Each structure stands twice: as C-alpha cells, then as structure tokens.
Coordinates of C-alpha atoms in Angstrom, one line a residue:
X55 CA 138.7 103.5 116.8
X56 CA 140.0 106.7 118.3
X57 CA 137.9 109.8 119.1
X58 CA 139.9 111.9 116.7
X59 CA 138.7 111.8 113.2
X60 CA 140.6 111.2 110.0
X61 CA 140.8 114.0 107.4
X62 CA 137.9 112.4 105.5
X63 CA 135.5 112.3 108.4
X64 CA 136.5 115.8 109.6
X65 CA 135.4 117.1 106.2
X66 CA 131.9 115.5 106.6
X67 CA 129.0 117.5 108.0
X68 CA 128.4 116.9 111.7
X69 CA 125.3 115.0 110.9
X70 CA 127.1 112.2 109.1
X71 CA 127.4 108.8 110.6
X72 CA 130.6 108.1 112.6
X73 CA 132.0 104.7 111.9
X74 CA 133.1 102.0 114.2
X75 CA 134.7 102.9 117.6
X76 CA 137.1 100.5 119.3
X77 CA 137.1 100.3 123.0
X78 CA 139.4 98.4 125.3
X79 CA 137.6 97.3 128.4
X80 CA 138.4 96.6 132.0
X81 CA 135.6 94.3 132.8
X82 CA 135.4 90.6 133.7
X83 CA 134.3 88.8 130.5
X84 CA 132.9 85.4 129.7
X85 CA 135.0 82.9 127.8
X86 CA 132.8 80.4 126.0
X87 CA 133.5 76.7 125.4
X88 CA 131.2 74.4 123.5
X89 CA 131.0 70.7 122.8
X90 CA 130.0 71.0 119.1
X91 CA 132.1 69.2 116.6
X92 CA 134.6 71.2 114.7
X93 CA 134.1 71.8 111.0
X94 CA 137.2 72.1 108.9
X95 CA 137.8 74.8 106.3
X96 CA 138.3 73.6 102.8
X97 CA 141.9 73.7 101.7
X98 CA 143.0 74.4 105.3
X99 CA 143.0 71.2 107.4
X100 CA 144.8 72.9 110.3
X101 CA 142.0 75.4 110.9
X102 CA 138.4 74.7 111.9
X103 CA 135.5 76.6 113.3
X104 CA 132.6 76.0 115.6
X105 CA 129.3 77.7 115.2
X106 CA 126.7 78.1 117.9
X107 CA 123.2 76.9 117.1
X108 CA 120.7 79.7 117.2
X109 CA 118.2 79.3 120.0
X110 CA 115.8 82.1 120.5
X111 CA 114.2 80.4 123.5
X112 CA 117.5 80.5 125.4
X113 CA 117.1 82.1 128.9
X114 CA 118.3 85.7 129.3
X115 CA 121.8 86.2 130.5
X116 CA 123.2 89.1 132.4
X117 CA 126.1 90.7 130.6
X118 CA 128.9 91.8 132.8
X119 CA 130.0 94.1 130.0
X120 CA 126.9 96.1 129.7
X121 CA 125.2 95.6 133.0
X122 CA 122.0 94.7 131.1
X123 CA 120.4 91.5 130.0
X124 CA 120.8 90.1 126.5
X125 CA 119.8 86.9 124.8
X126 CA 122.5 84.6 123.6
X127 CA 121.4 82.8 120.6
X128 CA 123.4 79.7 121.4
X129 CA 123.9 77.0 124.0
X130 CA 127.2 77.2 125.7
X131 CA 129.2 76.6 128.9
X132 CA 130.7 79.7 130.4
X133 CA 133.9 80.3 132.4
X134 CA 134.9 83.6 133.8
X135 CA 138.3 85.0 133.2
X136 CA 139.1 88.2 135.1
X137 CA 141.3 90.6 133.1
X138 CA 143.6 93.2 134.4
X139 CA 142.4 96.8 134.4
X140 CA 142.9 98.8 131.2
X141 CA 141.9 102.2 130.1
X142 CA 139.3 103.0 127.4
X143 CA 141.0 102.7 124.1
X144 CA 139.7 106.0 122.9
X145 CA 141.6 107.8 125.6
X146 CA 145.0 106.3 125.1
X147 CA 146.5 104.0 122.6
X148 CA 150.0 102.4 122.8
X149 CA 151.4 100.3 120.1
X150 CA 152.4 96.9 121.5
X151 CA 154.8 94.3 120.2
X152 CA 153.2 90.9 120.4
X153 CA 155.2 88.1 121.9
X154 CA 155.4 85.4 119.2
X155 CA 154.4 82.0 120.3
X156 CA 156.6 79.0 119.5
X157 CA 155.1 77.0 116.7
X158 CA 154.0 73.6 117.7
X159 CA 155.5 70.7 115.9
X160 CA 152.1 69.0 115.6
X161 CA 149.4 71.0 113.8
X162 CA 146.2 71.3 115.7
X163 CA 142.9 72.6 114.5
X164 CA 142.2 76.2 115.4
X165 CA 138.6 76.6 116.6
X166 CA 136.8 79.8 115.7
X167 CA 134.0 80.3 118.2
X168 CA 131.4 83.0 117.3
X169 CA 128.5 84.0 119.7
X170 CA 125.6 85.9 118.1
X171 CA 123.7 87.8 120.8
X172 CA 120.7 90.0 120.8
X173 CA 120.3 92.7 123.4
X174 CA 117.3 92.0 125.6
X175 CA 115.4 95.2 124.8
X176 CA 115.5 94.5 121.1
X177 CA 112.2 92.8 120.1
X178 CA 112.2 89.6 118.2
X179 CA 112.2 90.6 114.5
X180 CA 112.0 87.9 111.8
X181 CA 114.5 89.7 109.6
X182 CA 117.0 90.3 112.4
X183 CA 116.7 86.7 113.6
X184 CA 117.3 85.4 110.0
X185 CA 120.4 87.7 109.7
X186 CA 121.7 86.3 113.0
X187 CA 121.3 82.8 111.6
X188 CA 123.2 83.9 108.5
X189 CA 126.0 85.5 110.5
X190 CA 126.8 82.4 112.5
X191 CA 128.0 81.0 109.1
X192 CA 129.4 84.2 107.7
X193 CA 131.4 85.4 110.6
X194 CA 133.8 82.4 110.9
X195 CA 134.4 82.5 107.1
X196 CA 135.2 86.2 107.4
X197 CA 137.5 85.6 110.3
X198 CA 139.4 82.9 108.4
X199 CA 139.9 85.1 105.4
X200 CA 140.9 88.1 107.5
X201 CA 143.5 86.0 109.4
X202 CA 144.9 84.6 106.1
X203 CA 145.3 88.2 104.8
X204 CA 147.6 89.0 107.8
X205 CA 150.1 86.3 106.9
X206 CA 153.3 87.8 105.6
X207 CA 151.5 91.2 105.3
X208 CA 153.4 94.4 105.0
X209 CA 150.9 96.7 106.6
X210 CA 152.7 99.8 108.0
X211 CA 150.0 101.1 110.4
X212 CA 148.3 98.0 111.8
X213 CA 148.8 97.4 115.5
X214 CA 150.3 93.9 115.6
X215 CA 149.1 92.8 119.0
X216 CA 147.1 90.2 117.2
X217 CA 149.5 88.5 114.7
X218 CA 150.3 84.7 115.0
X219 CA 146.8 83.3 115.4
X220 CA 148.2 79.8 114.9
X221 CA 149.7 79.9 118.4
X222 CA 146.2 79.8 120.0
X223 CA 144.0 76.8 120.6
X224 CA 140.8 78.8 119.8
X225 CA 139.6 82.3 119.0
X226 CA 136.5 83.9 120.5
X227 CA 134.4 86.6 119.0
X228 CA 130.9 87.9 119.9
X229 CA 128.6 89.9 117.8
X230 CA 125.8 91.8 119.6
X231 CA 122.8 93.3 117.9
X232 CA 121.1 96.2 119.7
X233 CA 119.2 99.4 119.0
X234 CA 120.3 103.0 119.0
X235 CA 119.3 103.6 122.6
X236 CA 121.6 100.8 123.8
X237 CA 124.6 101.7 121.6
X238 CA 124.2 105.4 122.5
X239 CA 124.5 104.6 126.2
X240 CA 127.4 102.4 125.6
X241 CA 129.1 105.1 123.5
X242 CA 128.5 107.6 126.3
X243 CA 129.7 105.3 129.0
X244 CA 132.9 104.2 127.4
X245 CA 133.8 107.1 125.1
X246 CA 131.8 110.1 126.6
X247 CA 130.1 110.6 123.2
X248 CA 126.4 111.0 123.7
X249 CA 125.0 109.9 120.3
X250 CA 124.2 106.6 118.6
X251 CA 126.6 105.1 116.1
X252 CA 126.4 102.1 113.8
X253 CA 129.1 99.8 115.2
X254 CA 131.5 99.6 118.2
X255 CA 134.5 97.3 118.3
X256 CA 135.4 96.4 121.9
X257 CA 138.7 94.6 122.3
X258 CA 139.3 91.8 124.8
X259 CA 142.7 90.7 123.8
X260 CA 145.4 91.1 126.5
X261 CA 148.7 89.6 125.2
X262 CA 150.3 89.7 128.7
X263 CA 147.9 87.1 130.0
X264 CA 149.4 84.4 127.7
X265 CA 146.0 82.6 127.4
X266 CA 145.6 79.7 125.0
X267 CA 142.4 81.4 123.8
X268 CA 142.5 84.6 121.7
X269 CA 139.5 86.6 122.9
X270 CA 139.2 89.1 120.0
X271 CA 136.3 90.9 121.7
X272 CA 132.9 92.1 120.8
X273 CA 131.4 93.8 117.7
X274 CA 128.3 95.7 118.8
X275 CA 126.0 96.6 115.9
X276 CA 123.0 98.9 116.0
X277 CA 120.5 97.2 113.7
X278 CA 118.4 100.4 113.9
X279 CA 121.2 102.5 112.4
X280 CA 122.1 99.7 110.0
X281 CA 118.6 99.6 108.7
X282 CA 118.5 103.3 108.0
X283 CA 121.9 103.2 106.3
X284 CA 120.9 100.2 104.3
X285 CA 117.9 102.1 102.9
X286 CA 119.9 105.2 102.2
X287 CA 122.7 103.2 100.4
X288 CA 120.3 101.0 98.4
X289 CA 121.1 97.5 99.7
X290 CA 119.6 95.1 102.2
X291 CA 119.9 95.1 106.0
X292 CA 122.0 91.9 105.7
X293 CA 124.4 93.6 103.3
X294 CA 124.8 96.6 105.7
X295 CA 125.4 94.4 108.7
X296 CA 128.0 92.4 106.9
X297 CA 129.8 95.7 106.0
X298 CA 129.7 96.7 109.6
X299 CA 130.9 93.3 110.7
X300 CA 133.9 93.6 108.3
X301 CA 134.7 97.1 109.6
X302 CA 134.4 96.0 113.2
X303 CA 136.6 92.9 112.8
X304 CA 139.4 94.9 111.1
X305 CA 139.5 97.2 114.1
X306 CA 139.8 94.2 116.5
X307 CA 142.7 93.0 114.3
X308 CA 144.6 96.3 114.8
X309 CA 143.5 98.5 111.8
X310 CA 142.5 102.1 112.6
X311 CA 141.7 104.5 109.8
X312 CA 141.7 107.5 112.2
X313 CA 145.3 107.6 113.0
X314 CA 146.5 108.8 109.6
X315 CA 145.6 108.9 105.9
X316 CA 147.9 106.0 105.3
X317 CA 146.2 103.9 107.9
X318 CA 142.8 104.9 106.4
X319 CA 144.0 103.8 103.0
X320 CA 145.2 100.4 104.3
X321 CA 142.0 99.7 106.2
X322 CA 139.8 100.8 103.2
X323 CA 141.7 98.5 100.9
X324 CA 141.3 95.6 103.3
X325 CA 137.6 96.3 103.6
X326 CA 137.2 96.2 99.8
X327 CA 139.3 93.0 99.6
X328 CA 137.3 91.1 102.2
X329 CA 133.9 92.2 100.8
X330 CA 134.8 91.3 97.2
X331 CA 136.5 88.0 98.1
X332 CA 133.4 86.9 100.0
X333 CA 131.1 88.1 97.2
X334 CA 129.2 90.4 99.7
X335 CA 127.4 93.4 98.3
X336 CA 128.1 97.1 99.1
X337 CA 131.2 99.2 99.6
X338 CA 133.3 99.3 102.7
X339 CA 132.3 101.7 105.5
X340 CA 135.1 104.1 104.8
X341 CA 134.2 104.4 101.1
X342 CA 130.6 104.8 102.1
X343 CA 131.6 107.8 104.3
X344 CA 133.0 109.5 101.2
X345 CA 129.9 108.8 99.1
X346 CA 127.6 110.2 101.8
X347 CA 129.6 113.4 102.3
X348 CA 126.8 115.5 101.0
X349 CA 124.0 113.6 102.7
X350 CA 123.1 115.4 105.9
X351 CA 120.5 112.8 106.9
X352 CA 122.9 109.9 107.5
X353 CA 123.3 110.6 111.3
X354 CA 121.0 112.4 113.6
X355 CA 123.3 113.2 116.5
X356 CA 120.8 113.9 119.1
X357 CA 121.0 112.8 122.6
X358 CA 117.3 112.8 123.5
X359 CA 115.2 109.7 123.5
X360 CA 113.1 110.4 120.4
X361 CA 113.1 107.5 118.0
X362 CA 113.0 108.0 114.3
X363 CA 110.1 107.2 112.0
X364 CA 110.3 103.5 111.0
X365 CA 112.6 102.6 114.0
X366 CA 110.0 101.3 116.5
X367 CA 110.6 97.7 115.2
X368 CA 113.8 97.8 117.2
X369 CA 112.2 98.7 120.6
X370 CA 109.8 97.1 123.0
X371 CA 106.7 99.1 124.1
X372 CA 107.0 100.6 127.5
X373 CA 103.2 100.4 127.9
X374 CA 100.3 98.2 126.8
X375 CA 97.9 101.0 126.0
X376 CA 97.9 104.6 124.9
X377 CA 94.7 106.5 125.8
X378 CA 94.4 109.5 123.5
X379 CA 92.1 112.5 123.3
X380 CA 90.8 113.7 119.9
X381 CA 90.1 117.4 119.6
X382 CA 93.3 119.5 120.2
X383 CA 95.3 116.3 120.5
X384 CA 95.0 113.7 117.7
X385 CA 93.3 116.4 115.6
X386 CA 95.3 119.5 114.7
X387 CA 93.8 123.0 114.5
X388 CA 92.2 122.1 111.2
X389 CA 90.4 119.1 112.9
X390 CA 92.5 116.7 110.8
X391 CA 94.9 114.0 111.6
X392 CA 98.3 114.7 110.0
X393 CA 100.0 112.0 107.9
X394 CA 103.0 112.1 110.3
X395 CA 100.7 111.3 113.2
X396 CA 98.9 108.6 111.3
X397 CA 102.2 106.9 110.4
X398 CA 103.3 107.0 114.0
X399 CA 100.0 105.5 115.1
X400 CA 100.2 102.7 112.5
X401 CA 103.8 102.0 113.4
X402 CA 102.9 101.8 117.1
X403 CA 100.0 99.4 116.4
X404 CA 102.2 97.2 114.2
X405 CA 104.6 96.8 117.2
X406 CA 101.8 95.5 119.5
X407 CA 100.9 98.8 121.3
X408 CA 97.1 99.3 121.6
X409 CA 95.7 102.8 121.1
X410 CA 92.3 103.6 122.6
X411 CA 90.4 106.9 122.0
X412 CA 89.1 108.7 125.0
X413 CA 87.1 111.7 123.8
X414 CA 84.1 114.0 124.2
X415 CA 83.0 113.0 120.7
X416 CA 80.6 110.3 119.6
X417 CA 81.9 107.1 118.2
X418 CA 80.7 108.0 114.6
X419 CA 82.7 111.2 114.8
X420 CA 85.8 109.3 115.8
X421 CA 85.3 106.8 113.0
X422 CA 84.7 109.7 110.5
X423 CA 88.0 111.4 111.4
X424 CA 90.2 108.3 111.5
X425 CA 88.7 106.8 108.3
X426 CA 90.4 109.6 106.4
X427 CA 93.8 108.3 107.4
X428 CA 93.0 104.6 107.1
X429 CA 92.9 103.9 110.9
X430 CA 89.4 102.4 111.0
X431 CA 88.9 98.6 111.2
X432 CA 90.2 95.6 113.1
X433 CA 93.8 96.6 112.4
X434 CA 93.2 100.3 113.2
X435 CA 92.3 102.3 116.3
X436 CA 88.5 102.4 116.0
X437 CA 85.8 100.2 114.7
X438 CA 82.4 98.9 115.9
X439 CA 84.3 96.2 117.7
X440 CA 86.9 98.3 119.4
X441 CA 86.9 99.6 123.0
X442 CA 86.7 103.3 123.6
X443 CA 85.6 106.1 125.9
X444 CA 83.1 108.5 124.3
X445 CA 81.0 111.6 125.2
X446 CA 83.3 112.5 128.1
X447 CA 83.2 109.1 129.6
X448 CA 79.4 108.9 129.6
X449 CA 79.4 106.1 127.0
X450 CA 82.0 103.3 127.3
X451 CA 82.5 100.4 124.9
X452 CA 84.5 97.4 126.0
X453 CA 85.6 94.1 124.5
X454 CA 84.1 93.5 121.0
X455 CA 82.8 97.0 121.1
X456 CA 80.0 96.2 123.5
X457 CA 78.5 99.0 125.6
X458 CA 79.5 98.6 129.2
X459 CA 78.4 101.9 130.7
X460 CA 76.0 104.8 129.9
X461 CA 75.1 107.7 132.1
X462 CA 72.3 110.2 131.3
X463 CA 71.5 113.8 132.3
X464 CA 68.4 114.6 134.4
X465 CA 65.5 115.1 132.1
X466 CA 64.2 118.2 134.0
X467 CA 67.7 119.8 133.8
X468 CA 67.7 119.2 130.0
X469 CA 64.3 120.8 129.7
X470 CA 65.7 123.9 131.5
X471 CA 68.7 124.0 129.2
X472 CA 66.6 123.9 126.1
X473 CA 64.3 126.6 127.3
X474 CA 67.4 128.8 127.7
X475 CA 68.6 127.9 124.2
X476 CA 65.2 128.7 122.7
X477 CA 64.8 132.0 124.5
X478 CA 68.4 133.3 123.9
X479 CA 68.7 131.7 120.4
X480 CA 71.9 130.0 121.5
X481 CA 72.4 126.6 119.7
X482 CA 72.3 123.6 122.0
X483 CA 73.1 120.1 120.9
X484 CA 72.0 117.0 122.7
X485 CA 74.3 113.9 122.5
X486 CA 72.5 110.5 122.7
X487 CA 74.6 107.5 121.8
X488 CA 75.5 107.9 118.2
X489 CA 73.0 110.7 117.5
X490 CA 73.0 114.5 117.8
X491 CA 69.7 116.5 118.2
X492 CA 68.8 120.2 118.3
X493 CA 65.8 122.5 118.3
X494 CA 66.7 124.7 115.3
X495 CA 69.2 125.0 112.5
X496 CA 72.2 127.3 112.8
X497 CA 75.6 127.7 111.0
X498 CA 77.4 126.7 114.3
X499 CA 75.2 123.5 114.3
X500 CA 76.4 122.6 110.8
X501 CA 80.1 123.2 111.8
X502 CA 79.8 120.5 114.4
X503 CA 79.2 118.1 111.6
X504 CA 81.4 119.6 108.8
X505 CA 84.4 120.6 111.0
X506 CA 84.3 118.3 114.0
X507 CA 83.0 115.2 112.2
X508 CA 80.0 114.7 114.5
X509 CA 76.8 113.1 113.1
X510 CA 74.6 115.7 111.4
X511 CA 72.2 117.1 114.0
X512 CA 68.6 116.1 113.7
X513 CA 66.2 119.1 114.2
X514 CA 63.3 118.5 116.5
X515 CA 61.6 121.9 117.0
X516 CA 59.6 121.1 120.1
X517 CA 61.3 120.7 123.4
X518 CA 59.0 118.0 124.8
X519 CA 59.2 116.0 121.5
X520 CA 62.9 116.1 121.7
X521 CA 63.0 115.0 125.3
X522 CA 60.6 112.2 124.6
X523 CA 62.7 110.9 121.7
X524 CA 66.0 110.0 123.4
X525 CA 68.0 109.8 126.7
X526 CA 70.6 112.5 126.7
X527 CA 74.2 111.9 127.9
X528 CA 75.5 115.5 127.5
X529 CA 74.6 118.9 126.1
X530 CA 76.9 121.4 124.2
X531 CA 76.2 125.1 123.9
X532 CA 77.7 126.7 120.8
X533 CA 78.7 130.3 120.7
X534 CA 81.8 132.5 120.0
X535 CA 84.7 132.0 122.4
X536 CA 84.0 135.3 123.9
X537 CA 80.3 134.5 124.4
X538 CA 81.1 131.2 126.1
X539 CA 83.7 132.8 128.4
X540 CA 81.7 135.9 129.4
X541 CA 78.1 134.8 129.3
X542 CA 77.3 131.1 128.9
X543 CA 79.9 129.5 131.2
X544 CA 79.3 132.0 134.2
X545 CA 75.6 131.4 134.0
X546 CA 75.6 127.6 133.8
X547 CA 78.4 127.2 136.3
X548 CA 76.0 128.7 138.7
X549 CA 72.7 127.2 137.4
X550 CA 73.9 123.6 137.3
X551 CA 74.4 123.5 141.1
X552 CA 74.7 119.8 142.0
X553 CA 72.6 118.6 139.1
X554 CA 75.4 118.6 136.4
X555 CA 79.0 119.7 135.8
X556 CA 80.4 122.0 133.1
X557 CA 83.6 121.1 131.2
X558 CA 85.3 122.7 128.3
X559 CA 87.6 121.2 125.6
X560 CA 87.2 123.9 122.9
X561 CA 86.9 127.7 123.5
X562 CA 83.7 128.1 121.6
X563 CA 81.8 125.2 123.2
X564 CA 80.6 124.6 126.7
X565 CA 79.7 121.0 127.6
X566 CA 77.3 120.0 130.4
X567 CA 77.6 116.4 131.7
X568 CA 76.1 114.5 134.7
X569 CA 77.7 115.1 138.1
X570 CA 80.4 112.8 139.3
X571 CA 81.4 111.7 135.8
X572 CA 84.4 112.4 133.7
X573 CA 86.6 111.1 130.9
X574 CA 89.0 109.9 133.6
X575 CA 86.3 107.8 135.3
X576 CA 85.3 106.3 132.0
X577 CA 89.0 105.4 131.3
X578 CA 89.2 103.8 134.8
X579 CA 86.0 101.8 134.1
X580 CA 87.4 100.5 130.8
X581 CA 90.7 99.6 132.4
X582 CA 89.0 97.5 135.0
X583 CA 86.9 95.8 132.3
X584 CA 90.0 95.0 130.3
X585 CA 92.1 93.9 133.3
X586 CA 94.7 96.6 132.7
X587 CA 96.5 98.5 135.4
X588 CA 97.1 102.2 135.3
X589 CA 100.8 101.5 135.4
X590 CA 100.5 100.0 131.9
X591 CA 99.0 103.0 130.2
X592 CA 100.3 106.3 128.7
X593 CA 97.7 109.1 128.2
X594 CA 97.8 112.1 125.8
X595 CA 95.5 115.1 126.0
X596 CA 95.1 118.8 126.0
X597 CA 91.9 120.0 127.7
X598 CA 90.7 120.5 131.2
X599 CA 88.4 117.5 130.5
X600 CA 91.6 115.4 130.2
X601 CA 93.0 116.2 133.7
X602 CA 91.8 113.1 135.5
X603 CA 92.9 110.9 132.6
X604 CA 96.4 112.4 132.7
X605 CA 96.6 112.0 136.4
X606 CA 95.4 108.4 136.2
X607 CA 98.0 107.2 133.7
X608 CA 101.5 106.0 134.5
X609 CA 102.7 108.7 132.1
X610 CA 100.5 111.7 131.3
X611 CA 101.4 113.9 128.4
X612 CA 99.7 117.3 127.9
X613 CA 100.4 118.9 124.5
X614 CA 101.8 122.4 124.6
X615 CA 98.6 123.9 123.0
X616 CA 96.6 122.5 126.0
X617 CA 95.0 124.2 128.9
X618 CA 96.9 125.3 131.9
X619 CA 95.0 122.8 134.1
X620 CA 96.0 119.9 131.9
X621 CA 99.7 121.0 131.8
X622 CA 99.7 121.5 135.5
X623 CA 99.0 117.8 136.2
X624 CA 100.9 116.2 133.3
X625 CA 104.2 114.4 133.7
X626 CA 105.5 115.8 130.4
X627 CA 104.6 118.8 128.2
X628 CA 104.7 117.6 124.6
X629 CA 104.8 119.4 121.3
X630 CA 101.6 121.0 120.1
X631 CA 98.8 119.3 118.0
X632 CA 100.0 121.4 115.0
X633 CA 103.5 120.0 115.5
X634 CA 102.4 116.4 115.4
X635 CA 102.5 116.2 119.2
X636 CA 101.0 112.7 119.4
X637 CA 103.6 111.3 116.9
X638 CA 106.4 113.0 118.9
X639 CA 105.1 111.5 122.1
X640 CA 105.0 108.0 120.6
X641 CA 108.5 108.2 119.2
X642 CA 109.9 109.8 122.4
X643 CA 108.1 108.0 125.3
X644 CA 106.1 105.0 124.2
X645 CA 109.0 102.6 123.3

C-alpha cells in the first residue's frame, strides 16, 4: 500500500488502525525449494501446491530481509537470488506492463510453496503455533482461488505485473508472524512511519528478471495487533489472521485501495469474495475500517516501547527476575496494590518472569497486602515457600522459603533506644522475624497494622522483658514527618555511631538497622543463593533504602514519587506509585 490514505481512512480518527502496507524491497532474498510431493487441487489437474511441514524445533535462521533471526517452521533447501535495487514502494509506484509468457504446449503442475515463519523474539504460543499449522493449509487454497479470480478479469485499477501465473514453474510466498515491536521497526525502516500496524505486504516480484519462479513476496502479520483487533471485532485470532492474509495477498497481486475510491471498491469486493468463497468468518479489512470509524481504541499510534495490557504473550522477558519494593512502589499512597498493577504482575508471572519482593516489611505484611489482589500462593509472588528479602535485607528467605540469613541489632543498643522511647513517649516498634513488639499502645502503633499491613504489635511494658523475649533485627520510631525530620533523625544519626545505621523509606518513620547491612546486600545474597547474575534482574523502588538494590540491578527503575537519592542512581525514572508505576515499568521495560 501507499502512504497516502484513501478517502475512507482519511475520515477515520488518527488512532484507528492503518491497514496493510506494501513495500518493494532491494534486498537479497531466499528462494526456497523442497522435495515434498506435490498435491493436486481438485478440479484443476494442472495446478498443485506444496506445503511445508511445521517444525518448531528447526534451527533459527538469519533473515537477510530483517537483519534479525526468525524461526522457519519448515524444512527446506535455500538458494540465494540477488535482485536488482528498487525503491521502497511507498515512495514511488509505477504501473508496469507484464511481459506475457508463451504458453507451453504441455501442461505442467504449478507448485505453490508457502513458508510459515515466526520471528525469533515472538515466544512459542500454543494458539499461534496452531494457527501457523492451519495457515500452511489455508494459504495455498487462498492463493489458488485468488489466481483463478484474476483470469479474464476486468479490474480497472489493479497493477498487472502479476498476471499469467501459468507461465511459471512455481510460486513462492512467505508469511511471517511477529509482534508490534518488530513490525513497528519494519514500518519505520521501510516507510518512515514509526508505529505498529497489523500487516505489511512486501513484494519480491521483479518481472525483468524472467525467473521461472514467481516470488510473490512476504506477508508480515503482527499477531499482537491481530489479537487485539480480533477481540474488538468479536471473532477468533485465526479469523483475524485469515482476514489479514487475504488483504496482504491482494496487495501482492496488485490491488491497492489507497490510490482511488474505485480501487478501494475493487479490492473490498475481492476481499469479500475470497472470504465468503472459503467460508472464513469476518469482514474484509477495508469494511472493518468503516465499521470501526468511531472506535478510537483500535490503534494506539505511539512510538515508545510500552506494551499494552494483555500483549506480553507476544514478547520474551528481557530479565529472569524483577526485584520490587513494597511501600511507595508496589503500594500506592493508600497502601494498596491497584488492580492495574496486579494484572500486570499476573501477566508477567504467566509469561515466566519471576517477581521477588525486597522490602522493609515483614513477610506476614507482604502476604497480607498481596492477598487482597490474589497474588499469594505458589502461582503468585509471595508464599511461605517463596524467596524474598524482608526487614531491609536483615531476613532473607531462599528456595522453598527457607531462611538463609538473619542479622540482629546489638542488645545494648536496643535497650538504649527503648529507654529513649519510654522517656520521650515516642512509639518504637521492634521487628523480630514475623513479629512486632512495643512498650506501649499508641494510635501510630495501630496504624502500622491497619495501614501498612504489619502484624499487630505485641505490647510488653517492661524493657528487659521485651529484650529477653526476642532477637531484634530492626527498630522503627514512629512520629509525624516533621518530628522525624527535625528531632528523631538528627538525634539518632549521631547516637548510633558505628553501632547501627539509620534509613528512611517513609517520611513519618525512622528505621534503625545493624551496620553494614542493606536491602541491596540482602538481594545480592539471595541472587548468589539462586545462582542468578545481576545482569538478569530488573529492580523497582522509590526510597533511599532502595539505592543499593537499584545500583545492583541490570536495570534500576526509581518511581517518580521516590527520593532524590533513589532517582539519582536509577537508570530510568518511572511513573509514580499512584500512576501504576510498577505496571508501567513491566509493560515498558521487562519484555
């Protein structure tokens, strides 16, 4: 297709889906030959077709067309035919009169060779593989019907470069499945249009070469866009891909609905004829454009790398693990996980990406928060058997949820801190494994449980009794944000000396942890335990306690609501926690 739009498409909103684009390439292309036996069409003994057997285990091939690998779902021998240089079809189109070939006296079967390929970055998806299997049968049947419709035709607008197919020994066509990222780059490279589309038709036919093989070209289909359009139009993905295949093939046969209204009407009529004759569901792509004129969600023309919800099935993960903070990151300002973020996490998990929590919280607090959005259990993010980094890296659980590290505060230091708490009536919470303990009740103590999901604090009113009860990993002072900033933090930053460190994740809390420890060191310990390198992880956080974790990861993302220290070391500044920053990071960077 040409870059100019027909009157129909010009009338559509800019967000509607552009249809197929046809590109004429100037690249060396493979011509395939196979030894499979020909299968004759019924009622047409002079025409036969060959289908390639699907073989998902075939080795990856390097495509000279795209400069990227793709899997060819067939076994074949390849010869290279170097074609003369030609310009991109979208830039210049000249009508060519085909040189008719002299009919041979002896009829010979015409072979229809169809290659079904899957771009290498598209994961194996059972539905897509089944559709590829179906298309290896559907495509030759479609080609036969389309060729028959050209005989003695009176089309006024079709480019007749492809006309007398009987003069060839065989006809080659490839169909490539890809995702939006691939087809967007292809669209940008060949047409200078930086957006994804549903299908591109790429012509290989050069009449001047006088080859015995008619190389029709390639039909490149984004199964990601096709899946979205199928859902919007109320039919299956197979139905939509068949519609796109029909549209793409007609372009390769010289139809172009963008050159005039008459050309559009001829192509639309042929789309309808082919679909109805084959008994395939759905309307042609041109008619679908009319029907979706008021639907502004058909095409999201955005040139960034953010995937859409539900589209991760068409991408491979870039990382093995995501390490994610809780407060200010997974949790929004209401200390809740939004449904959008939960959906993104579930979709990422379903595609094989592992998500590990790295937090200052206890494990029960994490379970409490994630249980509300059904992310607890063996198929979720957290369970009693899941790895995780808790209490600022002071408690680390590894495989099968077993504890692999614990670090405690000095008991004398804890006594000093509780004396300060008692004298100044400032609430102080001790964290010990899955328990929280304090000297006295206070509304701020209750908020730690009701708002931040932590276990309800046990009240032990005597300092020595409390210290004798548990080993303490960290302490948290609770006050107003102003009280923490002006009084508590300055005092304890000085008082800790080399006995402990102060860290802060939330403005109205000050945390005190053992020296030489951090969430980042806990993450590193867990990675070593799991046998995972830092190059295989993405980390998302917001607080100054996330700095080392963000620096450690191959890709560190600080949310925009985060501290300046976190944003200073991050590779990327993401959306805020109230803007579903974790979901945005997953869709934009994880796949």
